[in-house]
Protein backbone atom coordinates (compact mmCIF):
# COMPACT_ATOMS: atom_id res chain seq x y z
CA MET A 1 92.73 140.15 99.04
CA ARG A 2 89.65 142.03 97.82
CA LEU A 3 89.87 143.27 94.28
CA LEU A 4 88.40 146.58 93.31
CA SER A 5 84.70 146.12 92.29
CA LYS A 6 84.26 142.79 94.13
CA ASP A 7 82.00 142.17 97.16
CA ALA A 8 84.06 139.44 98.71
CA THR A 9 87.74 138.57 99.02
CA LEU A 10 89.34 136.34 96.43
CA GLY A 11 89.93 133.60 98.98
CA GLU A 12 86.17 133.53 99.87
CA SER A 13 85.12 133.54 96.32
CA LEU A 14 87.50 130.74 95.30
CA SER A 15 86.59 128.55 98.20
CA LYS A 16 82.88 129.04 97.69
CA MET A 17 82.89 128.36 93.89
CA LYS A 18 85.12 125.26 94.22
CA ASN A 19 82.67 123.92 96.73
CA VAL A 20 79.75 124.67 94.39
CA LEU A 21 81.33 122.56 91.61
CA ALA A 22 82.22 119.78 93.98
CA ASP A 23 78.65 119.77 95.31
CA VAL A 24 77.35 119.23 91.78
CA GLY A 25 79.83 116.53 91.13
CA CYS A 26 81.76 118.37 88.47
CA GLN A 27 85.22 117.22 87.76
CA THR A 28 87.40 119.88 86.33
CA ASN A 29 91.02 120.60 85.37
CA PHE A 30 92.84 123.91 85.29
CA SER A 31 95.35 124.40 82.55
CA GLN A 32 98.82 125.73 83.07
CA SER A 33 98.46 129.42 83.80
CA LYS A 34 99.69 131.93 81.21
CA HIS A 35 101.63 134.89 82.64
CA PRO A 36 103.17 136.88 79.76
CA LEU A 37 103.24 140.27 81.47
CA GLU A 38 103.65 141.16 85.25
CA ASN A 39 99.96 141.98 85.78
CA CYS A 40 98.36 139.63 83.20
CA PHE A 41 97.25 136.09 84.07
CA SER A 42 94.88 133.76 82.21
CA VAL A 43 93.85 130.19 82.60
CA ASN A 44 91.45 127.61 81.09
CA LEU A 45 89.07 125.44 83.20
CA SER A 46 87.77 122.32 81.47
CA SER A 47 85.46 119.50 82.44
CA GLN A 48 86.70 115.94 82.58
CA GLU A 49 83.28 114.84 81.23
CA ALA A 50 83.50 116.71 77.87
CA PRO A 51 86.67 118.91 77.84
CA ARG A 52 86.27 120.06 74.16
CA HIS A 53 82.72 121.22 74.80
CA ILE A 54 82.40 122.32 78.49
CA TYR A 55 85.12 124.77 79.55
CA SER A 56 85.64 128.31 80.59
CA ASN A 57 88.39 130.93 80.42
CA GLY A 58 89.53 133.30 83.07
CA LYS A 59 91.67 136.38 83.31
CA GLY A 60 92.95 138.69 85.97
CA ILE A 61 95.73 140.83 87.39
CA ILE A 62 96.90 137.98 89.64
CA ASN A 63 96.78 134.22 89.26
CA ASP A 64 94.11 133.74 91.84
CA ALA A 65 91.98 136.35 90.12
CA SER A 66 92.22 134.54 86.80
CA MET A 67 91.14 131.29 88.52
CA ALA A 68 88.17 133.00 90.13
CA SER A 69 87.28 134.45 86.72
CA ALA A 70 87.35 130.97 85.10
CA LEU A 71 85.35 129.45 88.01
CA GLY A 72 82.82 132.13 87.75
CA GLU A 73 82.34 131.83 84.01
CA TYR A 74 82.08 128.01 84.49
CA ILE A 75 79.36 128.28 87.10
CA GLU A 76 77.51 131.05 85.17
CA ARG A 77 77.42 128.80 82.02
CA LEU A 78 76.52 125.69 83.96
CA GLN A 79 73.75 127.35 86.02
CA THR A 80 72.13 129.22 83.01
CA ASN A 81 72.39 126.09 80.76
CA ASN A 82 74.62 128.07 78.44
CA PHE A 83 76.98 125.03 78.23
CA PHE A 84 74.03 123.00 76.68
CA ILE A 85 72.45 125.46 74.28
CA ASP A 86 74.08 123.85 71.25
CA PHE A 87 72.89 120.33 72.07
CA HIS A 88 69.89 118.11 71.71
CA LEU A 89 68.59 117.37 75.23
CA PRO A 90 66.25 114.39 74.56
CA GLN A 91 63.28 113.94 76.91
CA ARG A 92 64.55 116.77 79.24
CA LYS A 93 63.16 120.04 80.42
CA TYR A 94 65.24 123.18 80.51
CA TYR A 95 64.00 124.54 83.79
CA PRO A 96 61.03 123.75 86.23
CA ASP A 97 59.64 127.27 85.52
CA GLU A 98 59.72 127.00 81.68
CA VAL A 99 56.36 127.08 79.80
CA ALA A 100 55.78 125.30 76.56
CA PHE A 101 53.42 127.43 74.85
CA ASP A 102 51.09 126.41 71.98
CA PHE A 103 51.56 128.53 68.83
CA GLY A 104 50.06 131.86 69.40
CA GLY A 105 50.61 131.67 73.13
CA ASP A 106 51.22 134.38 75.72
CA TYR A 107 55.04 134.79 75.17
CA LEU A 108 56.75 138.08 74.58
CA ASN A 109 55.04 141.43 75.04
CA ALA A 110 54.09 143.94 72.34
CA GLU A 111 57.27 145.89 72.36
CA LEU A 112 59.34 142.75 72.13
CA LYS A 113 57.25 141.51 69.24
CA ASP A 114 57.91 144.74 67.46
CA ILE A 115 61.69 144.31 68.02
CA TYR A 116 61.93 140.70 67.05
CA ASN A 117 59.36 140.68 64.22
CA PRO A 118 59.38 144.18 62.63
CA THR A 119 58.37 142.94 59.21
CA GLY A 120 55.80 140.36 60.27
CA GLU A 121 57.73 137.58 58.63
CA LEU A 122 58.57 135.77 61.92
CA THR A 123 56.36 132.70 62.35
CA ASP A 124 55.63 130.52 65.47
CA GLU A 125 57.59 127.71 63.71
CA ASP A 126 60.65 129.94 63.80
CA LEU A 127 60.44 130.17 67.57
CA VAL A 128 60.43 126.37 68.23
CA ASP A 129 63.50 125.65 70.37
CA TYR A 130 66.51 123.74 69.25
CA ASN A 131 67.19 121.56 72.28
CA SER A 132 63.96 119.79 73.20
CA ASP A 133 61.89 117.16 71.44
CA TYR A 134 58.97 119.60 70.78
CA SER A 135 58.17 120.46 67.20
CA ASP A 136 54.90 122.27 67.86
CA LYS A 137 55.55 124.15 71.15
CA ILE A 138 57.43 127.37 72.00
CA VAL A 139 59.49 126.76 75.18
CA SER A 140 59.99 129.91 76.98
CA LEU A 141 61.52 131.20 80.18
CA PRO A 142 60.32 134.06 82.48
CA PHE A 143 62.31 137.27 82.64
CA ILE A 144 61.59 140.31 84.72
CA LYS A 145 61.18 143.59 82.84
CA ASN A 146 63.20 146.18 84.82
CA SER A 147 60.91 149.23 84.47
CA THR A 148 57.63 147.56 85.51
CA GLN A 149 58.75 144.32 87.28
CA GLU A 150 56.48 142.32 84.94
CA LYS A 151 57.17 138.73 84.25
CA ILE A 152 57.65 138.34 80.45
CA TYR A 153 58.19 134.92 78.83
CA ILE A 154 61.03 134.87 76.21
CA PRO A 155 61.42 131.95 73.93
CA ILE A 156 64.58 129.97 74.38
CA ASN A 157 65.02 130.06 70.59
CA ILE A 158 65.48 133.86 70.73
CA LEU A 159 68.01 133.59 73.57
CA SER A 160 70.25 131.03 71.95
CA ASN A 161 69.92 132.47 68.40
CA LEU A 162 70.62 136.09 69.31
CA TYR A 163 72.36 136.50 72.69
CA VAL A 164 74.27 133.22 73.42
CA SER A 165 76.55 134.23 76.35
CA ASN A 166 76.30 138.00 76.21
CA GLY A 167 74.75 139.32 79.40
CA LEU A 168 75.46 136.24 81.42
CA ALA A 169 77.30 136.85 84.67
CA THR A 170 77.93 135.43 88.16
CA GLY A 171 79.15 137.21 91.23
CA ASN A 172 79.53 137.28 95.01
CA SER A 173 76.33 139.34 95.17
CA ALA A 174 73.38 139.95 92.84
CA LEU A 175 74.39 143.56 92.20
CA GLU A 176 78.03 142.59 91.52
CA ALA A 177 76.93 140.10 88.91
CA GLN A 178 74.45 142.41 87.24
CA VAL A 179 77.13 145.18 87.09
CA GLN A 180 79.33 142.62 85.37
CA ALA A 181 76.45 141.66 82.92
CA LEU A 182 75.68 145.30 82.03
CA SER A 183 79.33 146.13 81.69
CA GLU A 184 79.77 143.25 79.23
CA ILE A 185 76.76 144.33 77.26
CA PHE A 186 78.13 147.85 76.95
CA GLU A 187 81.57 146.66 76.08
CA ARG A 188 80.45 144.53 73.21
CA TYR A 189 77.81 147.06 71.95
CA VAL A 190 80.43 149.77 71.84
CA LYS A 191 83.02 147.49 70.36
CA ILE A 192 80.83 146.57 67.44
CA GLU A 193 79.77 150.23 66.87
CA ILE A 194 83.42 151.26 66.78
CA ILE A 195 84.52 148.42 64.45
CA LYS A 196 81.58 148.65 61.95
CA ASN A 197 81.66 152.46 61.75
CA GLY A 198 85.48 152.75 61.62
CA TYR A 199 85.65 155.20 64.42
CA ALA A 200 89.07 156.59 65.40
CA LEU A 201 89.47 156.78 69.20
CA PRO A 202 91.35 159.37 71.21
CA SER A 203 94.17 158.21 73.45
CA PHE A 204 94.35 158.73 77.20
CA THR A 205 97.04 161.06 78.31
CA GLN A 206 100.37 159.67 79.53
CA GLU A 207 99.49 161.18 82.91
CA VAL A 208 96.22 159.18 83.24
CA ILE A 209 97.97 155.95 82.12
CA GLU A 210 100.74 156.42 84.67
CA SER A 211 98.09 156.88 87.45
CA PHE A 212 97.37 153.22 87.07
CA PRO A 213 100.73 151.51 87.69
CA ARG A 214 99.75 147.94 86.65
CA VAL A 215 98.37 148.96 83.30
CA HIS A 216 101.25 151.42 82.72
CA LYS A 217 103.92 148.81 83.51
CA ASP A 218 102.51 146.20 81.15
CA VAL A 219 101.92 148.75 78.30
CA GLU A 220 105.54 149.79 78.64
CA ALA A 221 106.72 146.23 78.63
CA LEU A 222 104.99 145.61 75.30
CA ARG A 223 106.33 148.76 73.83
CA ALA A 224 109.89 147.80 74.90
CA LEU A 225 109.48 144.68 72.69
CA GLY A 226 108.85 146.85 69.69
CA TYR A 227 105.01 146.80 69.55
CA ILE A 228 102.96 149.89 69.12
CA VAL A 229 100.44 150.12 71.95
CA GLU A 230 97.90 152.83 72.67
CA VAL A 231 95.48 153.07 75.56
CA LEU A 232 92.19 154.56 74.16
CA ASP A 233 89.02 156.15 75.39
CA ALA A 234 86.24 154.04 73.87
CA SER A 235 83.41 155.88 75.66
CA LEU A 236 82.10 157.45 72.40
CA GLY A 237 82.33 161.00 73.88
CA GLY A 238 81.70 160.02 77.50
CA LYS A 239 78.56 158.07 77.00
CA PHE A 240 79.73 154.56 77.92
CA PRO A 241 82.26 153.25 80.52
CA VAL A 242 84.40 151.49 77.89
CA THR A 243 88.20 151.47 77.13
CA ALA A 244 90.16 149.96 74.41
CA ILE A 245 93.91 149.02 73.85
CA SER A 246 95.28 148.91 70.26
CA PHE A 247 98.11 146.63 69.51
CA ILE A 248 100.10 146.92 66.29
CA ASN A 249 102.74 144.27 65.46
CA PRO A 250 104.91 146.02 62.79
CA ASN A 251 106.78 142.69 61.96
CA ALA A 252 103.54 140.91 61.06
CA SER A 253 101.61 144.03 59.78
CA THR A 254 98.76 143.16 62.12
CA LEU A 255 96.29 145.19 64.29
CA PHE A 256 94.32 143.93 67.27
CA VAL A 257 92.17 145.85 69.64
CA SER A 258 90.92 144.67 72.96
CA PHE A 259 88.03 146.26 74.98
CA GLY A 260 86.93 146.34 78.55
CA ALA A 261 84.15 148.04 80.47
CA HIS A 262 83.32 148.93 84.11
CA PRO A 263 82.17 152.18 85.78
CA ILE A 264 85.55 152.43 87.58
CA LEU A 265 88.12 153.44 85.06
CA GLU A 266 90.98 151.48 86.69
CA VAL A 267 88.85 148.28 86.50
CA SER A 268 87.92 148.87 82.92
CA LEU A 269 91.55 149.44 81.92
CA GLU A 270 92.78 146.41 83.70
CA ARG A 271 90.14 144.24 82.08
CA THR A 272 91.15 145.67 78.71
CA MET A 273 94.77 144.83 79.34
CA THR A 274 94.15 141.26 80.51
CA GLU A 275 91.75 140.77 77.66
CA LEU A 276 94.55 141.70 75.26
CA MET A 277 96.75 139.00 76.68
CA GLN A 278 94.21 136.25 77.54
CA GLY A 279 95.29 132.84 76.47
CA ARG A 280 98.40 134.32 74.80
CA SER A 281 102.10 134.32 75.44
CA LEU A 282 104.67 136.84 74.15
CA GLU A 283 105.64 134.34 71.45
CA ASN A 284 102.24 134.24 69.68
CA LEU A 285 101.34 137.90 69.19
CA ASP A 286 101.51 137.72 65.41
CA SER A 287 98.37 135.85 64.60
CA PHE A 288 96.10 138.87 64.27
CA GLU A 289 94.61 140.49 61.11
CA THR A 290 96.00 143.11 58.78
CA PRO A 291 93.76 146.21 58.68
CA THR A 292 92.04 147.21 55.44
CA PHE A 293 90.63 150.22 53.79
CA ASP A 294 87.68 148.18 52.49
CA MET A 295 84.96 148.84 55.08
CA SER A 296 82.58 146.48 53.37
CA ILE A 297 84.83 143.62 54.73
CA VAL A 298 85.02 145.16 58.15
CA SER A 299 81.31 145.79 58.56
CA ASP A 300 80.29 142.40 57.17
CA SER A 301 78.26 140.42 59.62
CA PHE A 302 80.63 137.42 59.53
CA ASN A 303 83.59 139.59 60.43
CA LEU A 304 81.63 141.20 63.25
CA GLU A 305 80.71 137.76 64.61
CA SER A 306 84.34 136.74 64.50
CA HIS A 307 85.19 139.74 66.82
CA PHE A 308 82.67 138.14 69.27
CA VAL A 309 83.71 134.58 68.90
CA ASP A 310 87.46 135.03 69.31
CA SER A 311 87.98 138.80 69.40
CA ASN A 312 90.04 138.59 66.24
CA GLY A 313 88.61 139.94 63.07
CA LYS A 314 89.36 142.62 60.47
CA LEU A 315 89.67 146.29 61.45
CA GLY A 316 89.62 149.26 59.24
CA PHE A 317 92.53 151.63 58.66
CA SER A 318 90.03 154.33 59.67
CA PHE A 319 90.44 153.13 63.26
CA LEU A 320 94.03 154.32 63.05
CA SER A 321 93.22 157.73 61.49
CA SER A 322 94.87 160.82 63.06
CA LYS A 323 91.65 162.53 62.75
CA LYS A 324 89.68 161.29 65.82
CA SER A 325 85.96 160.59 65.70
CA PHE A 326 85.50 161.90 69.33
CA GLU A 327 87.19 164.27 71.87
CA LEU A 328 88.79 162.65 74.87
CA ALA A 329 85.95 162.65 77.30
CA PRO A 330 86.19 160.01 80.02
CA TRP A 331 82.85 159.11 81.58
CA ALA A 332 81.77 160.74 84.80
CA TYR A 333 81.40 158.18 87.59
CA ASN A 334 82.01 159.13 91.29
CA GLY A 335 80.17 156.36 93.16
CA GLY A 336 81.67 154.28 95.92
CA SER A 337 79.56 151.08 96.01
CA THR A 338 78.38 148.19 93.91
CA LYS A 339 74.85 149.77 94.11
CA ASP A 340 76.15 153.04 92.72
CA GLU A 341 77.76 151.19 89.84
CA HIS A 342 74.58 149.35 89.15
CA THR A 343 72.49 152.58 89.32
CA TYR A 344 74.95 154.36 86.99
CA LEU A 345 74.84 151.62 84.32
CA LEU A 346 71.08 151.43 84.35
CA SER A 347 70.92 155.21 84.03
CA ILE A 348 72.82 154.96 80.65
CA LEU A 349 70.20 152.54 79.36
CA LYS A 350 67.41 154.86 80.54
CA ASP A 351 69.02 157.77 78.64
CA MET A 352 69.03 155.51 75.48
CA ASN A 353 65.30 154.59 76.10
CA LYS A 354 66.32 150.90 76.42
CA GLU A 355 64.77 148.31 78.63
CA THR A 356 66.47 145.42 80.49
CA TYR A 357 65.04 142.03 81.08
CA LEU A 358 66.55 139.88 83.85
CA ARG A 359 66.50 136.24 84.81
CA GLU A 360 68.19 135.15 88.06
CA TYR A 361 69.69 131.82 89.20
CA GLU A 362 70.90 130.67 92.60
CA TYR A 363 70.05 127.04 92.71
CA LEU A 364 73.77 126.00 92.86
CA GLY A 365 74.39 128.31 95.83
CA PHE A 366 76.19 131.02 93.90
CA TYR A 367 74.33 133.93 92.15
CA SER A 368 74.13 134.02 88.38
CA CYS A 369 71.99 135.96 86.03
CA GLN A 370 71.13 136.45 82.34
CA MET A 371 70.34 139.96 81.32
CA ILE A 372 69.24 141.07 77.89
CA VAL A 373 68.78 144.51 76.44
CA PRO A 374 66.75 144.15 73.23
CA SER A 375 68.24 145.98 70.24
CA ILE A 376 71.45 146.46 72.15
CA SER A 377 72.89 143.15 73.51
CA GLU A 378 72.20 140.87 70.46
CA VAL A 379 75.36 139.10 69.26
CA TYR A 380 73.78 138.03 65.97
CA PRO A 381 71.41 139.97 63.76
CA ILE A 382 67.74 139.79 64.68
CA ASP A 383 66.84 138.59 61.12
CA ASP A 384 68.84 135.47 61.85
CA LEU A 385 65.55 134.24 63.48
CA ILE A 386 64.19 134.06 60.01
CA TYR A 387 67.17 133.51 57.64
CA ASN A 388 69.71 131.63 59.78
CA ASN A 389 67.69 130.02 62.54
CA LYS A 390 69.62 127.27 64.41
CA ASN A 391 66.43 125.26 64.81
CA ASN A 392 66.72 124.30 61.21
CA GLY A 393 68.99 121.53 62.33
CA LYS A 394 66.29 120.12 64.39
CA LEU A 395 64.20 119.42 61.30
CA ILE A 396 66.62 116.77 60.06
CA ARG A 397 68.03 115.50 63.38
CA ASP A 398 66.13 112.35 63.67
CA MET A 399 66.71 111.67 59.91
CA VAL A 400 70.40 111.82 60.43
CA LEU A 401 70.55 109.80 63.68
CA ASN A 402 68.18 107.05 62.33
CA PHE A 403 68.74 107.28 58.63
CA LYS A 404 68.25 103.57 58.20
CA ASP A 405 64.61 103.97 59.41
CA TYR A 406 63.76 106.48 56.69
CA ASN A 407 63.06 106.23 52.94
CA PRO A 408 66.38 107.57 51.57
CA GLN A 409 64.52 109.40 48.76
CA ASP A 410 62.67 111.41 51.44
CA ILE A 411 65.91 112.16 53.19
CA MET A 412 67.46 113.40 49.88
CA ILE A 413 64.59 115.76 49.21
CA GLU A 414 64.99 117.33 52.76
CA ILE A 415 68.76 117.77 52.52
CA GLU A 416 69.48 118.50 48.86
CA GLN A 417 69.25 122.24 49.30
CA LEU A 418 71.46 122.44 52.29
CA GLU A 419 75.04 123.64 52.31
CA ASP A 420 77.43 120.68 51.57
CA SER A 421 80.04 121.95 54.08
CA LEU A 422 77.70 121.72 57.09
CA ASN A 423 79.33 120.22 60.19
CA MET A 424 76.63 117.65 61.07
CA GLU A 425 77.28 117.23 64.74
CA LYS A 426 77.07 121.02 65.20
CA TYR A 427 74.14 121.33 62.88
CA ILE A 428 71.89 118.77 64.66
CA GLY A 429 73.38 119.23 68.25
CA VAL A 430 75.19 115.96 69.06
CA ILE A 431 78.78 114.66 69.34
CA PHE A 432 79.66 111.81 67.04
CA GLU A 433 82.52 109.40 67.56
CA GLN A 434 83.35 110.19 63.93
CA ASN A 435 81.92 113.45 62.67
CA PHE A 436 81.01 114.06 59.08
CA ASN A 437 79.72 116.90 56.86
CA LEU A 438 76.51 117.09 54.91
CA LEU A 439 78.17 116.13 51.61
CA GLU A 440 79.46 112.87 53.17
CA PHE A 441 75.94 112.19 54.48
CA LYS A 442 74.56 112.74 50.96
CA ALA A 443 77.07 110.22 49.71
CA GLN A 444 75.74 107.75 52.26
CA ILE A 445 72.14 108.39 51.04
CA TYR A 446 73.22 107.85 47.38
CA LEU A 447 74.71 104.49 48.47
CA GLU A 448 71.33 103.69 50.26
CA LEU A 449 69.56 104.55 46.97
CA GLY A 450 71.86 102.35 44.99
CA GLU A 451 73.07 105.36 43.07
CA ILE A 452 76.80 104.38 43.29
CA ASP A 453 78.04 106.73 40.58
CA GLU A 454 76.73 109.77 42.40
CA ALA A 455 78.34 108.61 45.60
CA LEU A 456 81.66 108.00 43.87
CA GLU A 457 81.56 111.50 42.34
CA ILE A 458 81.44 112.90 45.87
CA PHE A 459 84.17 110.58 47.06
CA GLU A 460 86.40 111.54 44.20
CA TYR A 461 86.90 115.02 45.32
CA SER A 462 86.60 114.40 49.02
CA GLU A 463 89.49 114.78 51.42
CA ASN A 464 88.10 111.76 53.28
CA ARG A 465 90.54 108.98 52.93
CA LEU A 466 87.93 106.21 53.21
CA GLY A 467 86.01 107.86 50.43
CA ARG A 468 89.07 108.02 48.19
CA LEU A 469 89.75 104.41 48.87
CA ILE A 470 86.22 103.48 47.82
CA VAL A 471 86.75 105.29 44.55
CA GLU A 472 89.95 103.30 43.92
CA LEU A 473 88.23 99.98 44.72
CA ALA A 474 85.46 100.91 42.20
CA ARG A 475 88.14 101.60 39.65
CA ILE A 476 89.60 98.14 40.05
CA GLU A 477 86.28 96.66 39.22
CA GLU A 478 85.61 99.12 36.36
CA LEU A 479 89.04 98.47 34.80
CA GLU A 480 88.53 94.72 35.37
CA LEU A 481 91.76 94.41 37.29
CA ASP A 482 92.61 91.49 39.53
CA PHE A 483 92.09 92.61 43.14
CA THR A 484 94.42 90.14 44.58
CA GLU A 485 97.25 91.61 42.48
CA TYR A 486 96.92 94.86 44.29
CA GLU A 487 95.62 93.66 47.70
CA GLU A 488 98.88 93.91 49.52
CA ALA A 489 99.66 97.37 48.06
CA LEU A 490 96.21 98.56 49.07
CA TYR A 491 96.78 97.30 52.64
CA HIS A 492 100.10 99.18 52.71
CA VAL A 493 98.72 102.45 51.51
CA PHE A 494 95.32 102.51 53.26
CA THR A 495 95.60 99.79 56.03
CA LYS A 496 93.95 96.43 55.86
CA GLU A 497 91.25 97.59 58.22
CA LYS A 498 90.19 100.39 55.92
CA VAL A 499 90.36 98.29 52.83
CA LEU A 500 88.12 95.64 54.35
CA LYS A 501 85.68 98.27 55.62
CA ALA A 502 85.50 99.89 52.19
CA LEU A 503 84.72 96.59 50.43
CA LYS A 504 81.87 95.99 53.01
CA ILE A 505 80.52 99.53 52.22
CA LEU A 506 80.55 98.82 48.52
CA ASP A 507 78.67 95.52 49.18
CA GLY A 508 76.13 97.41 51.44
CA ASP A 509 77.16 95.47 54.55
CA GLU A 510 78.47 98.53 56.39
CA THR A 511 77.72 102.27 56.26
CA PHE A 512 80.15 105.01 55.13
CA ILE A 513 79.16 107.33 57.92
CA ASN A 514 79.03 106.41 61.61
CA VAL A 515 76.20 107.87 63.73
CA THR A 516 77.51 106.36 66.99
CA LEU A 517 77.36 109.12 69.70
CA HIS A 518 80.61 110.01 71.37
CA GLN A 519 80.99 109.22 75.11
CA ASP A 520 81.47 112.99 75.65
CA TYR A 521 77.91 113.57 74.57
CA ASN A 522 76.60 110.90 77.03
CA ASN A 523 78.89 112.46 79.65
CA MET A 524 77.46 115.91 78.98
CA LEU A 525 73.88 114.63 79.30
CA ASN A 526 74.79 112.94 82.59
CA LEU A 527 76.11 116.31 83.80
CA TYR A 528 72.89 117.96 82.73
CA ASP A 529 70.90 115.37 84.71
CA LYS A 530 73.02 116.13 87.86
CA LEU A 531 71.85 119.81 87.42
CA GLU A 532 68.30 118.64 87.10
CA LYS A 533 68.39 117.43 90.73
CA LYS A 534 69.51 120.96 91.78
CA LYS A 535 67.00 122.81 89.63
CA CYS A 536 64.20 121.50 91.86
CA LEU A 537 65.46 123.98 94.40
CA MET A 538 64.56 126.90 92.16
CA LYS A 539 61.91 129.21 93.60
């Protein structure tokens, strides 16, 4: 079976992609497929090496299509290193063709510098990458500027801070993947424009919906269950090949909107429908957000980010207004090939006076690409490079991992202004056997300094049971109680193992935090090293 918009049959795609992963040595598991509606399937594909961190999701109109979608996303994120952008990669290169520029080096071009540094506040230090061991280099990857075919080096820091997975794609052919990348970029751009501006979208006519039987049947199935479902033209007046489906659950007072994009209307609508149901069953359609008239909440950057992360954030009541922001105006696409789709999508960007930058990968034997459209495809605000740069975690990474080797006073100076709730393994890019937050790390440093009262004050209000136990043991000493009188009770409440550990912590013989790295992190690095052997095949 060959799906509309694909350049190979499902059977061919599945076979080739499974062989690609087997050749790398990836061990993966498919979850049980979800099939809530007749034409909506979704599945999760996770690695055996680090299943909580290396995984993909797939969706489709039949089960094999959802599996192909998950495999494609897995290969795309493997081949482009997207699986690893949140991790420290000690003593490892990103790609053979990377360049580690000195500060002030020949990365970016003039127009990109204007986009990423409009106020002149961005420094070279801000562009140091998060993953490598460099602190004084700007690791950059070559991209091809579409209009001139020039090679432009873009810092990895910019790619991981602003774009994450947006614009990544894989496909049976280069053009198929690039069409997917461009479609995704338009989908997310239009989605954010609609949400933050509170646009009200026109509905497609019943005649149009009925002309696509799979979408029509699934919409009617949801309506029969009492949900209010509308199929919407999200093209912003015919400018973009984007559709939306709004889903209201009257019993839960919630609104959810899914989006999809593709030059072919049928494909766009089917993607929108499968996106609505991805990872869901008919029993869990009540966990969405209640709409609000407060547009400051809706347009807040954190809310917009949540729409990207899990597609579930606040929407404004203005989205539901009977006064529509646009006339119904489906886009005009009449092509008949993948090349036509590609040309059509690029023409939209040309009309917007926007440029694309493309990086291609095929070293695993299946085409993937990363495409960025500066000022259009960013997931996070450009000023995050200055005010919320993820490489901040790199500055204290070694201090955390090897805190015993540092002067605790120096550590406290470095961390005292940071947010106490910071998730430390995410902040510095590792996986711990027992994760901890910054406040708990501060408590450890207070213990190192001998400032027990400050540590106890943190433990007093902590939800960490070991910390609370330490407080109670300190009280026994403060109240001059006989420990042996309460020893058995403490063992019953906290367990003997924890009580003995807490006593050793107070005596300075053990540490409160544990910086032992989880095996999943080592497994992830081993997987990365397997890719290294393949990367030598890159042109």
